[in-house]
Coordinates of C-alpha atoms and ligand atoms in Angstrom, one line a residue:
M14 CA 0.0 0.0 0.0
L15 CA 2.7 2.4 1.0
H16 CA 4.6 1.4 -2.1
F17 CA 1.6 2.3 -4.2
I18 CA 1.1 5.7 -2.6
V19 CA 4.8 6.6 -3.0
K20 CA 4.6 5.7 -6.7
S21 CA 1.5 7.7 -7.4
I22 CA 2.9 10.8 -5.7
F23 CA 6.1 10.7 -7.7
K24 CA 4.9 9.5 -11.0
P25 CA 3.3 12.8 -12.2
A26 CA 6.4 14.8 -11.3
I27 CA 8.4 12.9 -13.8
F28 CA 6.0 13.5 -16.7
V29 CA 4.6 17.0 -16.1
K30 CA 6.9 19.6 -17.8
K31 CA 6.3 23.2 -16.8
L32 CA 4.8 25.0 -19.7
E33 CA 6.9 28.0 -20.7
M34 CA 5.2 31.1 -22.0
R35 CA 7.0 32.5 -25.0
I36 CA 6.2 35.4 -27.3
F37 CA 6.7 35.0 -31.1
K38 CA 6.4 37.9 -33.5
F39 CA 5.8 37.5 -37.2
G40 CA 6.2 40.6 -39.4
G41 CA 4.5 41.4 -42.7
A42 CA 7.1 39.7 -44.8
S43 CA 6.7 36.4 -42.9
V44 CA 2.9 36.3 -43.8
K45 CA 3.0 37.8 -47.2
D46 CA 1.2 35.0 -49.1
F47 CA -0.4 31.6 -48.3
N48 CA 2.9 29.7 -48.4
S49 CA 4.4 31.9 -45.8
V50 CA 1.4 31.3 -43.5
I51 CA 1.9 27.6 -44.0
N52 CA 5.5 28.1 -43.0
V53 CA 4.4 29.9 -39.8
G54 CA 2.4 26.8 -39.0
K55 CA 5.5 24.7 -39.5
I56 CA 7.5 26.9 -37.1
L57 CA 4.7 26.7 -34.5
R58 CA 4.7 22.8 -34.8
L59 CA 8.3 22.9 -33.5
H60 CA 7.0 24.6 -30.3
E61 CA 4.0 22.5 -29.3
D62 CA 5.3 22.2 -25.7
D63 CA 5.1 25.9 -25.1
Q64 CA 2.4 28.4 -24.4
L65 CA 2.8 30.9 -27.2
V66 CA 1.5 34.4 -27.7
V67 CA 1.9 34.9 -31.4
V68 CA 2.0 38.6 -32.4
V69 CA 1.4 39.2 -36.1
S70 CA 1.7 42.2 -38.4
A71 CA -0.5 43.0 -41.4
M72 CA 0.1 40.7 -44.4
G73 CA 2.8 41.8 -46.9
K74 CA 2.4 45.4 -47.8
T75 CA -1.1 45.8 -46.4
T76 CA -0.3 48.7 -44.1
N77 CA 1.0 50.7 -47.0
A78 CA -2.2 49.9 -49.0
L79 CA -4.3 51.0 -46.1
E80 CA -2.3 54.2 -45.9
G81 CA -3.4 54.7 -49.5
I82 CA -7.0 54.2 -48.4
V83 CA -6.6 56.8 -45.7
E84 CA -5.3 59.2 -48.2
A85 CA -8.1 58.7 -50.6
F86 CA -10.6 58.9 -47.8
S87 CA -9.2 62.2 -46.6
K88 CA -9.7 63.6 -50.1
G89 CA -13.2 62.1 -50.3
N90 CA -12.2 60.2 -53.5
K91 CA -15.0 57.5 -53.5
D92 CA -13.9 55.7 -56.6
E93 CA -10.4 55.4 -55.6
I94 CA -11.4 54.1 -52.1
E95 CA -13.5 51.4 -53.7
T96 CA -10.8 50.3 -56.0
L97 CA -8.2 50.1 -53.3
I98 CA -10.5 48.2 -50.9
S99 CA -11.4 45.7 -53.5
A100 CA -7.8 45.1 -54.4
L101 CA -7.0 44.6 -50.7
K102 CA -9.9 42.2 -50.4
D103 CA -8.7 40.2 -53.4
F104 CA -5.3 40.0 -51.9
H105 CA -6.6 38.5 -48.6
L106 CA -9.1 36.2 -50.4
E107 CA -6.3 34.7 -52.4
I108 CA -4.4 33.8 -49.3
I109 CA -7.6 32.4 -47.7
Q110 CA -8.1 30.3 -50.8
G111 CA -4.5 29.1 -50.8
L112 CA -4.9 28.0 -47.2
G113 CA -8.0 26.1 -48.1
L114 CA -10.2 28.2 -45.8
N115 CA -12.7 29.2 -48.5
Q116 CA -14.8 26.2 -47.8
N117 CA -15.7 27.6 -44.4
T118 CA -18.6 29.9 -45.1
S119 CA -19.0 31.3 -41.6
F120 CA -15.3 32.4 -41.8
L121 CA -15.8 34.0 -45.2
T122 CA -18.8 35.9 -43.9
E123 CA -16.7 37.1 -41.0
I124 CA -14.0 38.4 -43.4
S125 CA -16.6 40.0 -45.6
A126 CA -18.1 41.7 -42.6
I127 CA -14.7 43.2 -41.8
F128 CA -14.3 44.6 -45.3
N129 CA -17.8 46.0 -45.1
Q130 CA -16.9 47.8 -41.8
L131 CA -13.9 49.3 -43.6
S132 CA -16.1 50.5 -46.5
D133 CA -18.7 51.9 -44.2
K134 CA -16.0 53.7 -42.2
C135 CA -14.8 55.4 -45.5
C136 CA -18.4 56.6 -46.2
Q137 CA -18.5 58.6 -43.0
P138 CA -17.2 62.2 -42.7
F139 CA -13.4 62.4 -42.4
G140 CA -12.3 63.8 -39.1
D141 CA -8.8 64.4 -37.7
Y142 CA -6.3 62.8 -40.0
D143 CA -4.2 61.0 -37.4
F144 CA -7.3 59.7 -35.7
E145 CA -8.8 58.4 -38.9
Y146 CA -5.5 56.9 -39.8
D147 CA -5.5 54.7 -36.7
Q148 CA -9.1 53.6 -37.2
I149 CA -8.3 52.4 -40.7
I150 CA -4.8 51.2 -40.6
S151 CA -5.6 48.7 -37.8
F152 CA -7.8 46.7 -40.2
G153 CA -4.6 45.1 -41.6
E154 CA -3.6 43.4 -38.3
V155 CA -7.2 42.4 -37.6
L156 CA -7.4 40.6 -40.9
S157 CA -4.0 38.9 -40.8
T158 CA -4.7 37.5 -37.3
K159 CA -8.2 36.3 -38.2
I160 CA -6.8 34.4 -41.1
I161 CA -3.8 33.0 -39.3
N162 CA -5.8 31.9 -36.3
E163 CA -8.4 30.2 -38.6
Y164 CA -5.6 28.4 -40.4
L165 CA -4.0 27.2 -37.2
Q166 CA -7.4 25.9 -35.9
S167 CA -7.9 24.1 -39.2
E168 CA -4.5 22.5 -38.6
N169 CA -5.7 21.4 -35.2
F170 CA -3.6 23.8 -33.2
K171 CA -5.2 24.8 -29.9
S172 CA -5.2 28.4 -31.0
T173 CA -7.5 31.3 -30.2
W174 CA -7.8 34.9 -31.5
V175 CA -7.1 37.7 -29.0
D176 CA -8.0 41.3 -29.6
A177 CA -4.9 43.4 -28.7
R178 CA -7.1 46.6 -29.1
K179 CA -8.7 45.6 -25.8
L180 CA -5.5 44.8 -24.0
I181 CA -2.9 47.5 -24.8
R182 CA -3.9 50.8 -23.3
T183 CA -2.2 53.9 -24.7
N184 CA -2.8 57.7 -24.4
D185 CA -4.6 59.3 -27.3
R186 CA -1.6 60.4 -29.3
W187 CA -2.9 59.0 -32.5
R188 CA -0.3 57.1 -34.7
E189 CA 2.1 57.1 -31.8
G190 CA 0.2 56.0 -28.7
R191 CA 2.2 55.9 -25.4
V192 CA 1.7 52.8 -23.4
D193 CA 0.1 52.8 -20.0
W194 CA 2.0 49.9 -18.5
E195 CA 0.0 49.4 -15.4
I196 CA -3.4 49.2 -17.0
S197 CA -2.0 47.1 -20.0
E198 CA -0.4 44.7 -17.6
N199 CA -3.7 44.0 -15.8
L200 CA -5.6 43.7 -19.0
I201 CA -3.0 41.4 -20.7
Q202 CA -2.5 39.2 -17.6
A203 CA -6.2 38.6 -17.1
E204 CA -7.0 37.8 -20.7
I205 CA -3.9 35.7 -21.6
N206 CA -4.0 33.7 -18.4
S207 CA -7.6 32.8 -19.0
V208 CA -6.8 31.9 -22.6
F209 CA -4.2 29.4 -21.4
E210 CA -6.2 28.2 -18.4
N211 CA -8.9 27.2 -20.9
G212 CA -6.5 24.7 -22.5
N213 CA -5.3 26.8 -25.5
R214 CA -1.7 26.7 -26.4
I215 CA -1.6 29.6 -28.8
A216 CA -3.0 33.1 -28.5
V217 CA -2.8 34.9 -31.9
T218 CA -2.9 38.6 -31.5
Q219 CA -2.2 41.8 -33.5
G220 CA 1.0 43.8 -33.4
F221 CA 1.0 47.6 -33.5
I222 CA -2.5 48.4 -32.2
G223 CA -4.1 49.3 -28.9
H224 CA -6.8 51.5 -27.5
E225 CA -7.1 54.8 -25.6
I226 CA -9.3 55.3 -22.5
G227 CA -12.4 56.0 -24.6
G228 CA -12.0 52.6 -26.4
K229 CA -10.9 54.1 -29.7
T230 CA -8.2 52.3 -31.6
T231 CA -4.7 53.7 -31.4
T232 CA -1.4 52.6 -33.1
L233 CA 2.1 52.4 -31.7
G234 CA 4.0 53.9 -34.7
R235 CA 5.0 52.2 -38.0
E236 CA 6.8 48.9 -37.6
G237 CA 5.5 48.8 -34.0
S238 CA 4.7 45.1 -33.9
D239 CA 8.1 44.2 -32.4
F240 CA 7.2 46.6 -29.6
T241 CA 3.9 44.9 -29.1
A242 CA 5.8 41.6 -28.6
A243 CA 7.9 43.2 -26.0
I244 CA 4.9 44.7 -24.2
F245 CA 3.3 41.2 -24.0
A246 CA 6.5 39.7 -22.8
Y247 CA 7.0 42.4 -20.1
C248 CA 3.4 42.2 -18.9
L249 CA 3.4 38.4 -18.8
N250 CA 6.9 37.9 -17.5
A251 CA 7.5 35.7 -20.5
E252 CA 10.4 33.3 -20.8
D253 CA 11.7 35.0 -24.0
V254 CA 10.7 36.7 -27.2
T255 CA 11.5 35.5 -30.7
I256 CA 11.2 37.8 -33.7
W257 CA 11.1 35.7 -36.9
K258 CA 12.7 37.5 -39.8
D259 CA 13.8 37.0 -43.4
V260 CA 17.5 37.5 -42.4
P261 CA 19.5 35.0 -40.3
G262 CA 19.5 37.3 -37.2
M263 CA 21.0 40.7 -36.3
L264 CA 23.7 41.4 -38.8
N265 CA 26.6 43.9 -38.5
A266 CA 25.3 45.7 -41.6
D267 CA 22.3 45.7 -43.9
P268 CA 22.9 43.1 -46.6
K269 CA 21.3 45.6 -49.1
Y270 CA 24.5 47.7 -48.8
F271 CA 27.2 45.2 -47.8
D272 CA 28.3 41.8 -49.2
N273 CA 30.2 40.3 -46.3
T274 CA 27.8 40.8 -43.4
V275 CA 28.5 39.0 -40.1
L276 CA 25.9 37.6 -37.7
L277 CA 26.0 39.2 -34.3
E278 CA 25.4 36.0 -32.4
K279 CA 25.1 37.4 -28.9
I280 CA 24.9 41.0 -27.9
S281 CA 23.8 43.0 -24.9
F282 CA 20.5 44.9 -24.6
K283 CA 22.5 48.0 -24.4
E284 CA 24.3 47.4 -27.7
A285 CA 21.0 46.4 -29.4
I286 CA 19.3 49.6 -28.2
E287 CA 22.2 51.6 -29.6
L288 CA 22.1 49.8 -32.9
A289 CA 18.3 50.1 -33.2
Y290 CA 18.3 53.7 -32.2
F291 CA 20.9 54.5 -34.9
G292 CA 18.7 52.9 -37.5
A293 CA 19.4 49.2 -37.7
S294 CA 16.1 48.3 -39.1
V295 CA 16.0 44.7 -37.9
I296 CA 14.2 45.7 -34.7
H297 CA 12.1 48.6 -33.7
P298 CA 14.1 50.8 -31.3
K299 CA 11.4 50.7 -28.5
T300 CA 11.5 46.9 -28.3
I301 CA 14.5 46.5 -26.1
Q302 CA 13.7 48.7 -23.1
P303 CA 10.8 46.6 -21.6
L304 CA 12.8 43.4 -22.2
K305 CA 15.9 44.8 -20.5
R306 CA 13.9 46.0 -17.5
K307 CA 12.9 42.4 -16.9
T308 CA 16.0 40.7 -18.4
I309 CA 13.8 38.8 -20.9
P310 CA 16.1 37.6 -23.7
L311 CA 15.2 38.4 -27.3
H312 CA 16.0 36.0 -30.2
I313 CA 16.1 37.1 -33.7
K314 CA 15.7 34.1 -36.0
S315 CA 15.2 33.3 -39.6
F316 CA 11.7 32.0 -40.6
I317 CA 13.4 30.4 -43.6
N318 CA 15.8 28.4 -41.5
P319 CA 14.1 28.2 -38.1
N320 CA 16.5 25.6 -36.7
E321 CA 19.5 28.0 -37.0
P322 CA 20.4 29.7 -33.8
G323 CA 20.1 33.3 -35.0
S324 CA 21.0 36.2 -32.7
I325 CA 20.3 36.5 -29.0
I326 CA 20.1 39.8 -27.2
Q327 CA 20.6 39.5 -23.5
E328 CA 22.0 41.2 -20.4
S329 CA 25.8 40.5 -20.6
L330 CA 28.1 43.1 -22.2
A331 CA 30.9 40.5 -22.6
F332 CA 30.4 39.9 -26.4
D333 CA 29.8 43.4 -27.6
D334 CA 33.1 44.7 -28.8
N335 CA 34.1 42.1 -31.2
I336 CA 32.6 43.2 -34.5
P337 CA 32.2 46.7 -36.0
S338 CA 28.6 47.4 -37.1
F339 CA 27.6 49.7 -39.8
I340 CA 24.2 51.5 -40.2
F341 CA 23.3 53.5 -43.2
K342 CA 20.4 55.9 -43.4
M343 CA 19.9 57.3 -46.9
N344 CA 18.0 60.3 -48.1
Q345 CA 18.7 62.4 -45.1
T346 CA 18.4 66.2 -44.9
L347 CA 20.7 68.3 -42.7
I348 CA 19.1 71.5 -41.5
S349 CA 20.8 74.3 -39.6
L350 CA 19.1 77.1 -37.7
T351 CA 21.0 80.3 -36.8
P352 CA 19.0 82.9 -34.8
R353 CA 18.9 86.1 -36.8
D354 CA 19.6 88.1 -33.6
F355 CA 22.7 86.0 -33.2
S356 CA 21.6 84.9 -29.8
F357 CA 23.2 81.8 -28.3
I358 CA 21.8 78.4 -28.9
V359 CA 20.8 77.8 -25.3
E360 CA 17.7 76.7 -23.5
E361 CA 15.3 79.2 -24.8
N362 CA 16.1 78.6 -28.5
L363 CA 16.4 74.9 -28.0
A364 CA 13.0 74.8 -26.2
R365 CA 11.4 76.5 -29.2
I366 CA 13.1 74.2 -31.7
F367 CA 12.3 71.0 -29.9
G368 CA 8.7 72.2 -29.2
Y369 CA 8.2 72.4 -33.0
L370 CA 9.9 69.0 -33.6
N371 CA 7.7 67.4 -31.0
T372 CA 4.4 68.8 -32.2
E373 CA 5.2 68.0 -35.8
K374 CA 6.4 64.5 -34.6
I375 CA 9.7 64.9 -36.4
R376 CA 12.3 62.3 -35.5
V377 CA 15.9 63.7 -35.4
S378 CA 18.5 61.2 -36.4
L379 CA 21.5 63.3 -35.3
M380 CA 22.0 66.8 -33.8
Q381 CA 24.8 69.2 -33.0
N382 CA 25.1 72.8 -31.9
S383 CA 27.7 75.5 -31.9
A384 CA 27.4 78.8 -30.1
V385 CA 25.0 80.3 -32.5
S386 CA 23.6 77.5 -34.7
F387 CA 21.7 74.3 -34.2
S388 CA 22.1 71.6 -36.8
F389 CA 20.0 68.4 -37.1
V390 CA 19.5 65.6 -39.5
V391 CA 16.1 64.2 -40.5
D392 CA 14.7 61.6 -42.8
H393 CA 13.7 63.6 -45.9
S394 CA 10.6 61.5 -46.6
K395 CA 9.2 62.1 -43.2
I396 CA 9.2 65.9 -43.0
N397 CA 7.4 68.8 -44.6
L398 CA 10.5 70.9 -45.3
K399 CA 8.6 73.9 -46.6
K400 CA 6.4 74.1 -43.5
L401 CA 9.5 73.9 -41.3
V402 CA 11.3 76.6 -43.2
D403 CA 8.2 78.8 -43.1
F404 CA 7.9 78.3 -39.4
F405 CA 11.5 79.2 -38.5
Q406 CA 12.6 81.7 -41.1
E407 CA 11.3 84.8 -39.5
D408 CA 13.6 84.4 -36.5
Y409 CA 16.3 82.1 -37.8
L410 CA 18.5 81.8 -40.9
V411 CA 17.5 78.4 -42.2
K412 CA 19.9 76.4 -44.3
Y413 CA 19.5 72.9 -45.5
N414 CA 21.2 70.3 -47.6
S415 CA 19.4 67.2 -49.0
N416 CA 20.4 63.8 -50.5
L417 CA 22.8 63.0 -47.7
E418 CA 23.7 59.7 -46.1
L419 CA 24.1 59.2 -42.4
V420 CA 26.6 56.5 -41.5
T421 CA 27.0 55.2 -38.0
I422 CA 29.9 52.8 -37.1
R423 CA 29.8 51.1 -33.8
H424 CA 33.2 49.9 -32.6
Y425 CA 34.9 51.9 -35.3
D426 CA 38.6 52.3 -36.2
E427 CA 40.2 55.0 -38.4
P428 CA 40.9 52.8 -41.4
T429 CA 37.2 51.8 -41.6
I430 CA 36.2 55.5 -41.5
D431 CA 38.7 56.4 -44.2
R432 CA 37.4 53.6 -46.4
L433 CA 33.8 54.7 -46.0
T434 CA 34.4 58.3 -46.7
V435 CA 36.3 57.9 -50.0
G436 CA 34.8 60.2 -52.6
K437 CA 32.5 61.8 -50.1
D438 CA 32.3 65.1 -48.4
V439 CA 31.9 64.9 -44.6
M440 CA 29.4 67.5 -43.7
L441 CA 29.2 66.7 -40.0
E442 CA 31.0 64.2 -37.8
Q443 CA 30.5 63.0 -34.2
K444 CA 32.7 60.5 -32.4
S445 CA 32.4 59.0 -29.0
R446 CA 34.5 56.1 -27.6
H447 CA 32.5 53.4 -29.4
T448 CA 30.5 55.2 -32.0
A449 CA 31.4 57.3 -35.0
R450 CA 28.6 59.1 -37.0
M451 CA 29.1 61.0 -40.2
V452 CA 26.8 62.9 -42.5
L453 CA 28.1 62.4 -46.0
K454 CA 27.5 63.9 -49.4
D455 CA 28.4 61.9 -52.4
L456 CA 30.8 63.9 -54.6
G457 CA 30.4 61.5 -57.6
Ligands
LIG524 N1 1.9 46.7 -40.0 C1 2.6 47.7 -39.3 C2 3.6 48.4 -40.3 O1 3.8 47.9 -41.3 C3 3.3 47.3 -38.1 C4 4.4 46.4 -38.2 O2 4.5 45.7 -39.3 O3 5.2 46.2 -37.3 O4 4.1 49.4 -39.9
MG525 MG1 6.3 45.2 -40.9

């Protein structure tokens, strides 16, 4: 008898493995057609022992297409709206068909209803641009997650659809909502814990979108789905986060510009924040902070070769200095402002300049000041240069120079700088112990 009791107490302990909660993020390129969605399913098969929160972006170039719809809506261009919505619908229906989900009439009705909502929305009066933008742009993630969840269920995954618009609380800064961590944490924990307690293994949810206090949809900024993955990880104290990409991991340069790129196998949170901030496009700059605060490691892995180790971003600084990294930002404009009264560039002038940049949501990629002038570099495609010049020119002499490249080298040395600046005019240069940054004009 005693023998039997001992056995039955110990037996379960051998077999029950603690489920680990992990966050996966799939971007637009990883769900751009039906074959890519099937590939997502294959990756998830490799992780059936985990509890997964799967954060997904809009499919392929859907967000850009929706931006076109917002634009047409703002101009009240009914025909164009209709054409664009119908193209977007065809694109999604093709994926649905490729996945064999078109037999499911109740699912097709659900998808049609979402497109009807989008069309109805575009028939209403157009309000504040940024507000309308968020209401419309969020359809992309809703559609992608509906389709992916439906596919996973059809493949017998224990998957459920979760509405991130109800879980991530932000302020009402449209297009760039700031997260309220406390409220989001409560909402996310309550919902996700109950999803997993109900026996699900996968929660499919949307990147990039949330809500403000009144319940209206907000977004976290373009490419914000990585950040969503980090928000879920932080709020759920997840084991780790994996961002699945079309590159093998975090590379020391963009393969678009460099042939011999090297994989950064293991780097610190600090190094990753620096690289992302300087423009390494593989991860969204805001992603690292919440992970660092809870020391949750971030994996960046290839969705093409999911068994390859990829890169890991973690606490230790020990591996950072080995390889120089290069970050290029093209199409930059250097603007310099000199007060007409020749007053010093101190707090008062800076407050005025930054006030403008903040209200216009202009991101500065580099700045520098001398006694009487303030220079800064911006992405040319993201600013309204004429508006900026009009605003400042009464009190400042405004000069600008376009078509520039901004190059950042982490862990630089002089020969590398010399090599990169051949045939180029260095318009501005900043060096710290680990980082060299140069604004270059091509002389060729
Ligand atoms: N779909 C959004 C975008 O394209 C968010 C994301 O992909 O991260 O910006
Ligand atoms: Mg994307």
